[in-house]
Short mmCIF file of C-alpha atoms in Angstrom, two decimals:
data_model
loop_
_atom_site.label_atom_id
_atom_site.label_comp_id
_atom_site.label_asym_id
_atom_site.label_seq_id
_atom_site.Cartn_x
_atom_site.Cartn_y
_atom_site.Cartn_z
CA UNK A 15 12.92 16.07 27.39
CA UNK A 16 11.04 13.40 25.10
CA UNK A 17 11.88 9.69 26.16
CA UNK A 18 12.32 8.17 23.21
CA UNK A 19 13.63 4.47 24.42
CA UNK A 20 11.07 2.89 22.77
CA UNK A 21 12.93 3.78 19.66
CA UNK A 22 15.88 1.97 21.03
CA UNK A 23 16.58 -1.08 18.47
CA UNK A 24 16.00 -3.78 20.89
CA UNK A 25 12.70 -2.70 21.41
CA UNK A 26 12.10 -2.28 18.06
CA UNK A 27 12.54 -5.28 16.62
CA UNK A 28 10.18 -7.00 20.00
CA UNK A 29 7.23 -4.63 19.00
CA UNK A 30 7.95 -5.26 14.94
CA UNK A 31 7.93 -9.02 15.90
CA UNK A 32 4.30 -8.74 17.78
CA UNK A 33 2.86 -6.72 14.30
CA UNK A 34 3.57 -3.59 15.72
CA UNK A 35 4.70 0.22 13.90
CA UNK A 36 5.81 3.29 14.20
CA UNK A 37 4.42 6.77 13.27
CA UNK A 38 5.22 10.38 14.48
CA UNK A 39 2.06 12.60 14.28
CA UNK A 40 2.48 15.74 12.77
CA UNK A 41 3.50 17.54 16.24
CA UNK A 42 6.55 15.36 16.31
CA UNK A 43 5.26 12.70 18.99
CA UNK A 44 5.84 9.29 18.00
CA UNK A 45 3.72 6.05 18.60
CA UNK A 46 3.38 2.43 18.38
CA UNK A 47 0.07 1.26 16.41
CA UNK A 48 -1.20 -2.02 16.54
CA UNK A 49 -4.49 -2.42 14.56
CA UNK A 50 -7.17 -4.75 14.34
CA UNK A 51 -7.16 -4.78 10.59
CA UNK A 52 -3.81 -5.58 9.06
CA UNK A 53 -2.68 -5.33 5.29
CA UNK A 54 -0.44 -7.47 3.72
CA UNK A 55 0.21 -8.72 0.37
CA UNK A 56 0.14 -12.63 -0.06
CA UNK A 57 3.55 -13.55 -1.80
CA UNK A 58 2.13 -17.44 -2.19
CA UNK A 59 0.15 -16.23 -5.07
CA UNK A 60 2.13 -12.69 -6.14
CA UNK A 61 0.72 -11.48 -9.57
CA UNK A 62 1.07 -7.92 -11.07
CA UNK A 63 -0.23 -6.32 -13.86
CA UNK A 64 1.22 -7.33 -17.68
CA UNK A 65 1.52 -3.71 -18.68
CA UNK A 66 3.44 -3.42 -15.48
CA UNK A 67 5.77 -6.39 -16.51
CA UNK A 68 6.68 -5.36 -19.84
CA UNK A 69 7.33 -1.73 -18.44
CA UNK A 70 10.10 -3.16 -16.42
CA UNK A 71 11.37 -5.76 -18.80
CA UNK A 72 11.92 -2.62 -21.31
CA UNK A 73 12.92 0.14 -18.71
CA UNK A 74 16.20 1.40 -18.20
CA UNK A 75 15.64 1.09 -14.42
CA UNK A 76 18.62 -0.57 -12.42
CA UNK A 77 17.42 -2.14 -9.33
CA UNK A 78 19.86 -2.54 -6.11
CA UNK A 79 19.33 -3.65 -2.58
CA UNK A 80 20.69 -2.09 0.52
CA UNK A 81 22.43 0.71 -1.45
CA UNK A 82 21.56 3.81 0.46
CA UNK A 83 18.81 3.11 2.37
CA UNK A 84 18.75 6.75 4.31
CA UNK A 85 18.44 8.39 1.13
CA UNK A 86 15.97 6.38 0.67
CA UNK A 87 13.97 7.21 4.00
CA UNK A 88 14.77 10.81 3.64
CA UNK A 89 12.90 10.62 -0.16
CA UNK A 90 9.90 9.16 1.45
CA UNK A 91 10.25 11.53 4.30
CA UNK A 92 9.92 14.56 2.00
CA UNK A 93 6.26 15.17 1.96
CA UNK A 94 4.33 18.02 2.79
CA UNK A 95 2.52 15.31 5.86
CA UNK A 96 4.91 12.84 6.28
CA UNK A 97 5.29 10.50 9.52
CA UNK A 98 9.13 9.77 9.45
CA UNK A 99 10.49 12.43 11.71
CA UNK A 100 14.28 12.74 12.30
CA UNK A 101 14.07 10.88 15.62
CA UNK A 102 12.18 7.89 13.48
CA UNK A 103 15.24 8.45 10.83
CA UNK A 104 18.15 8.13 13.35
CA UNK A 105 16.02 5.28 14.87
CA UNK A 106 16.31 3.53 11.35
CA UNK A 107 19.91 4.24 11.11
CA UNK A 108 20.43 2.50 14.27
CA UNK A 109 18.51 -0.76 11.99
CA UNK A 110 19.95 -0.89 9.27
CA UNK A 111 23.76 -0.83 10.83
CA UNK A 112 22.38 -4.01 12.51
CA UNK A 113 20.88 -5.72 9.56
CA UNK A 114 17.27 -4.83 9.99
CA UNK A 115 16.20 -2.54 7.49
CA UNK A 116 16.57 -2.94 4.09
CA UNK A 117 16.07 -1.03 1.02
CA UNK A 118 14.97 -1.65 -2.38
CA UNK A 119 16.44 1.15 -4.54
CA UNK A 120 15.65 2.36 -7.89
CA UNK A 121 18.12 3.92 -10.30
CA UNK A 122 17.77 5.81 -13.58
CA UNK A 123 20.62 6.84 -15.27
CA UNK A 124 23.06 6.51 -12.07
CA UNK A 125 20.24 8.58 -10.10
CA UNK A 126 17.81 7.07 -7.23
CA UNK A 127 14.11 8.02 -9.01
CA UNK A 128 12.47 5.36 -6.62
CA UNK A 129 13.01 2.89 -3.67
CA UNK A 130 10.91 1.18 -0.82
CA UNK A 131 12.00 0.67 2.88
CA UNK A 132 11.04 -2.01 5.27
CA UNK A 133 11.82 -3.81 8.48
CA UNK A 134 12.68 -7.65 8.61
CA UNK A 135 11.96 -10.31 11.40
CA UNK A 136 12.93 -13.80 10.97
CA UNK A 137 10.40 -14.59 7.55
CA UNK A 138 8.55 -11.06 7.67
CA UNK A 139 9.22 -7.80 5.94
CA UNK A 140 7.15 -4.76 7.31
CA UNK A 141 6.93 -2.68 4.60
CA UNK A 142 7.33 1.20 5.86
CA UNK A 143 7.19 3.33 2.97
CA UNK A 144 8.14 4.14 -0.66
CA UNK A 145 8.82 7.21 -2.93
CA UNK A 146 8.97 7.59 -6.72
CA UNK A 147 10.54 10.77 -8.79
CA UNK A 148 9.89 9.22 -12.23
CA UNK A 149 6.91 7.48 -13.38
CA UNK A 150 6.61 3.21 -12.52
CA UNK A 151 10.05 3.46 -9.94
CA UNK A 152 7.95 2.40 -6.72
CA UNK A 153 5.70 0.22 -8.38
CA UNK A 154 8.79 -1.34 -9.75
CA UNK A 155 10.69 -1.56 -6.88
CA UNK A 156 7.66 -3.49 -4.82
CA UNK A 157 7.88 -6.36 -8.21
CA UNK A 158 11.41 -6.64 -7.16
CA UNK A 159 11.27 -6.57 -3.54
CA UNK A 160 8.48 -9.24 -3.54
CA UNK A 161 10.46 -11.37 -6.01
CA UNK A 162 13.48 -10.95 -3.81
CA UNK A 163 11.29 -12.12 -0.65
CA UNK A 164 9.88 -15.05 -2.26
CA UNK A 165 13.38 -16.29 -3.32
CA UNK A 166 14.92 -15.77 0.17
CA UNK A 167 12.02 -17.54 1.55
CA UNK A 168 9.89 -14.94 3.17
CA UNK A 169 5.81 -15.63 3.86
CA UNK A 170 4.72 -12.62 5.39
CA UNK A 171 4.70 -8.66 3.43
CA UNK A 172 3.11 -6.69 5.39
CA UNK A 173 2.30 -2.95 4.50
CA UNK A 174 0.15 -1.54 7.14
CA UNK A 175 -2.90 0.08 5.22
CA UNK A 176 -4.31 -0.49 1.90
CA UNK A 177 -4.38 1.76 -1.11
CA UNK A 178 -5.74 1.53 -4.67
CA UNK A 179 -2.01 1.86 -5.58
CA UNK A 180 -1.10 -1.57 -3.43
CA UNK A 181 -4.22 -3.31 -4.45
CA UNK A 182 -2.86 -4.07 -7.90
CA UNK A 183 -0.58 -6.54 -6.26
CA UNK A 184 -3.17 -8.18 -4.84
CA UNK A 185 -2.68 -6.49 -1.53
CA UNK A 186 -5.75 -7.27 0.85
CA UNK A 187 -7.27 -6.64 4.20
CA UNK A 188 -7.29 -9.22 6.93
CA UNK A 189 -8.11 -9.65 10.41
CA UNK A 190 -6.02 -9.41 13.37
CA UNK A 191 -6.28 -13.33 14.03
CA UNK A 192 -5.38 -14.43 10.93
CA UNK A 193 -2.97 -12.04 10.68
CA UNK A 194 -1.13 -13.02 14.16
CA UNK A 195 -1.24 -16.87 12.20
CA UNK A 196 1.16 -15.57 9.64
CA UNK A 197 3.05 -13.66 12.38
CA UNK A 198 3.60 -16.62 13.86
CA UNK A 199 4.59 -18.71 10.82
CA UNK A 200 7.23 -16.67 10.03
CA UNK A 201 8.99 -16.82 13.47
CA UNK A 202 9.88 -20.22 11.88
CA UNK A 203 11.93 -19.13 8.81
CA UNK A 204 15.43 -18.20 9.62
CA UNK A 205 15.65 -16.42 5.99
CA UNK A 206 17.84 -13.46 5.33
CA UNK A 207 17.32 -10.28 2.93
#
């Protein structure tokens, strides 16, 4: 039997706190990563495309927090690779009952087309995934969810790995150091989602 009491919430949030994340390889096995180059995107200075702005000012997307966050996980979950196994997915459950993950949630018509997922510690917000089923939804629902941090008072949005996708927020590579600073800084905010 797989001991999975590293998924235990307690333990969690302590390895969250110290920058690190989860990921279950495609045999099912999960693990803790910690690496030396860390991604975030700075929300002191949080600009997105025009194009982007004036999609969302004219879309009939309706944004809510903390709606259905599972559905959420289970949308980015359904990949053809995906690392958010079921254990992972209870795991989150066990979060979100105690106020740890959050969800930014996308809806089109009454129906979730988009959402994000994250973890939160003190002022940081590890960002673990996001899906999209129409066209703009996650891009969307990162504008709101970085909004939403920098009005509750958050300095630290991290997301793990870069992509071209993230980049157009202005998301950037940094090293470990620096990144521990920020860490650190936000073990000083006692903000809330």
């Amino acid at each position: 039997m797989t001991d999975y009491s590293f998924l235990e919430p307690n333990t969690m949030i302590r390895l969250y706190a110290q920058g690190a994340f989860p990921m279950a390889d495609e045999d099912g096995s999960i693990e803790w990563y910690y690496p030396e180059i860390r991604t975030i995107i700075p929300l002191d200075n949080f600009n997105y495309p025009r194009s982007l702005r004036k999609f969302i000012e004219k879309s009939d997307f309706e944004f809510r927090f903390d709606v259905d966050p599972i559905n959420v996980i289970r949308n980015c979950a359904d990949r053809e690779n995906t690392w958010i196994s079921e254990e992972l997915i209870e795991a989150y459950k066990r979060l979100y009952k105690l106020g740890f993950l959050h969800s930014v949630e996308v809806y089109k018509e009454n129906e979730l087309v988009g959402g994000l997922y994250g973890i939160t510690h003190r002022g940081a917000f590890f960002g673990e995934s996001m899906f999209s089923t129409v066209s703009q939804a996650s891009k969307s629902a990162l504008v709101k969810l970085i909004e939403h941090l920098n009005e509750k008072g958050f300095v630290l949005l991290d997301i793990q790995f870069i992509t071209d996708h993230l980049k157009m927020f202005g998301a950037v590579e940094i090293a470990l150091e620096e990144y521990q600073k920020l860490l650190i800084l936000s073990y000083t905010k006692n903000v809330f989602f």
